[in-house]
XYZ file of C-alpha atoms in Angstrom:
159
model
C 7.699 206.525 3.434
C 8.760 206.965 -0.106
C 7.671 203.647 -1.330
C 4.168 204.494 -0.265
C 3.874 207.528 -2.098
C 5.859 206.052 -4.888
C 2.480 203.144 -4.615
C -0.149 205.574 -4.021
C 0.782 207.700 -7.263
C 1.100 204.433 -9.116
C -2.799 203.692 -8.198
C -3.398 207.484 -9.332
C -2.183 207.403 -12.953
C -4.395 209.035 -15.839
C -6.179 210.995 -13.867
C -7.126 214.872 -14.233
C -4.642 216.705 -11.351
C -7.802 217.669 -8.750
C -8.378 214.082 -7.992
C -4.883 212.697 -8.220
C -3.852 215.350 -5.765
C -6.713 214.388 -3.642
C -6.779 210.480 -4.050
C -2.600 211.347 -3.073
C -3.595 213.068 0.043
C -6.186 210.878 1.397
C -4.082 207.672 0.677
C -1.187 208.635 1.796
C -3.032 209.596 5.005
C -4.587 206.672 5.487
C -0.851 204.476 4.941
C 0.277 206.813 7.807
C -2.308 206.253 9.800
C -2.553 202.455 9.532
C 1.711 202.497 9.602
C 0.937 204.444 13.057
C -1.740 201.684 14.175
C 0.485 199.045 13.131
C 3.657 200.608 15.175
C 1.139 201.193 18.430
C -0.131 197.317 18.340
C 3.850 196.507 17.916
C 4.743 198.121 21.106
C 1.414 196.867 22.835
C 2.262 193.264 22.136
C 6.177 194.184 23.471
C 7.224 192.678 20.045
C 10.708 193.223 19.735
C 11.344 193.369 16.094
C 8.726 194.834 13.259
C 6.386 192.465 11.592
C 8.735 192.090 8.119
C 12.035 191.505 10.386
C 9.738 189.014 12.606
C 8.960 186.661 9.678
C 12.505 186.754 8.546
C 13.831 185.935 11.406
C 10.943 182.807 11.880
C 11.548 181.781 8.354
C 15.454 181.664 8.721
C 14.826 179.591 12.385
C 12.703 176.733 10.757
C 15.341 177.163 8.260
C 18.388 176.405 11.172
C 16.651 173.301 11.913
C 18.372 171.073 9.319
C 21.675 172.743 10.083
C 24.400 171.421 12.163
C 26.773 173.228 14.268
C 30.115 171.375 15.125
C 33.328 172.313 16.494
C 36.466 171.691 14.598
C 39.841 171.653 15.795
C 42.469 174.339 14.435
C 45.741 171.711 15.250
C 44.392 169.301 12.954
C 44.232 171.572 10.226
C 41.196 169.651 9.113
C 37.379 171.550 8.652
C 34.526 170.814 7.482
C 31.954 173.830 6.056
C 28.357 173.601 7.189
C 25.927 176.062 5.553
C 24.253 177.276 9.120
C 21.659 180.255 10.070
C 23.815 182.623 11.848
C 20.551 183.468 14.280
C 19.614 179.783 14.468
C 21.841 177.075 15.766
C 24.383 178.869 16.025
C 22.848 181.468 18.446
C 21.234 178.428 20.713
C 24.277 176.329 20.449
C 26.703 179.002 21.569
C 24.389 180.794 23.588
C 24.318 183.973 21.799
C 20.918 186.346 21.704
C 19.799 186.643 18.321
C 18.968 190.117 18.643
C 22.650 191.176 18.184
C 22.901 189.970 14.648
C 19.336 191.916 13.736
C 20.157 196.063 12.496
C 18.707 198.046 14.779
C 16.386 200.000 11.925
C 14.340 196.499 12.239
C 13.473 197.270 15.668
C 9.894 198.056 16.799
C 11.413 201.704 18.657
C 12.594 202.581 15.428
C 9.509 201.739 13.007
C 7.362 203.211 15.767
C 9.832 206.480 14.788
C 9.279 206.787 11.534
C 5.541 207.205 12.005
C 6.054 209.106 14.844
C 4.336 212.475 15.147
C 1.733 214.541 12.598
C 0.537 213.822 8.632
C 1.113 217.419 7.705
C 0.513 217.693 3.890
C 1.728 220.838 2.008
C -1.014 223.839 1.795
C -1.299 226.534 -0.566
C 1.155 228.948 -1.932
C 1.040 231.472 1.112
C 2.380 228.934 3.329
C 5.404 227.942 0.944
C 8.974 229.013 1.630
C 10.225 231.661 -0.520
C 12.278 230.215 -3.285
C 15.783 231.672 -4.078
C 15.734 231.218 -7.530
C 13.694 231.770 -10.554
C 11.088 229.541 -12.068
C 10.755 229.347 -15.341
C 8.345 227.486 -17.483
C 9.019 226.589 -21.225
C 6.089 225.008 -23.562
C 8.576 224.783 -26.223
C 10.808 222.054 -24.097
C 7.439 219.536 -23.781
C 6.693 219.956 -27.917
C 7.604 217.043 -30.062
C 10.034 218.292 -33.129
C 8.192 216.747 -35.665
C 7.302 213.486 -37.039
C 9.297 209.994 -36.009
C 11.427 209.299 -32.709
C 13.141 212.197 -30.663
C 16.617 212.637 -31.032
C 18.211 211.582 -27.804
C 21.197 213.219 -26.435
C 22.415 210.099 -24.825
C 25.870 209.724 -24.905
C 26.710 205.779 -25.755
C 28.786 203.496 -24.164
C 32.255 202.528 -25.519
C 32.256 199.187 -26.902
């Protein structure tokens, strides 16, 4: 959820603070609403995985194609490496379910989760928790000191 805010404020920049708080509302909104669509149609289709794991997983399988499993014996203290897709052949050929090897945060229960619920944005100041401590706001800290490049406090790395 992060990321899109993190995209919808980068869409938002220059702009006076009415409309950037607006254009933040509405689009973050509508990415929880679509994220909400997306997790219903998910669950509808009894798709096991969500969409991003899906692909990986199909993109690693045509992958496991061209990749051979064989069996090598310990006594002979001879082996051969063979790059393989650990949810490819491997999985068929031993007769493993791929669905072990996948974290479970890909799963379409869990995505379905995350957009589980209400959009509640923050209202006005009544509403607020009370704050335990004491805000303080000081013009002088924004003010350049004068002409050329700020003096950073930056403490450098030992060479």
């Amino acid at each position: 959820m992060s990321e899109a805010v993190n995209g919808v404020l980068k869409g938002a920049r220059r702009l006076p603070i009415v409309p950037l708080v607006e254009i933040t509302l509405n689009r973050s909104a509508q990415y929880f609403l679509q994220r909400t669509a997306r997790a219903n149609r998910m669950v509808m289709d009894n798709q096991q995985w969500a969409d991003y794991a899906f692909r990986l997983f199909e993109a690693r399988q045509a992958e496991a194609i061209h990749h051979i499993v064989q069996k090598f014996d310990y006594n002979q203290q001879s082996a051969s490496v063979i790059t393989l897709s650990t949810t490819g052949q491997a999985s068929r050929h031993f007769g493993m379910n791929a669905s072990n090897f996948i974290p479970q945060y890909f799963s379409t229960r869990a995505y379905k989760k995350t957009y589980l619920g209400r959009f509640e944005p923050v209202y006005g100041e009544e509403y607020w928790d009370p704050v335990h401590f004491e805000l303080v706001h000081n013009p002088t800290k924004r003010t350049r000191r004068g002409p050329g490049r700020d003096v950073t406090t930056r403490i450098r790395n030992e060479k």
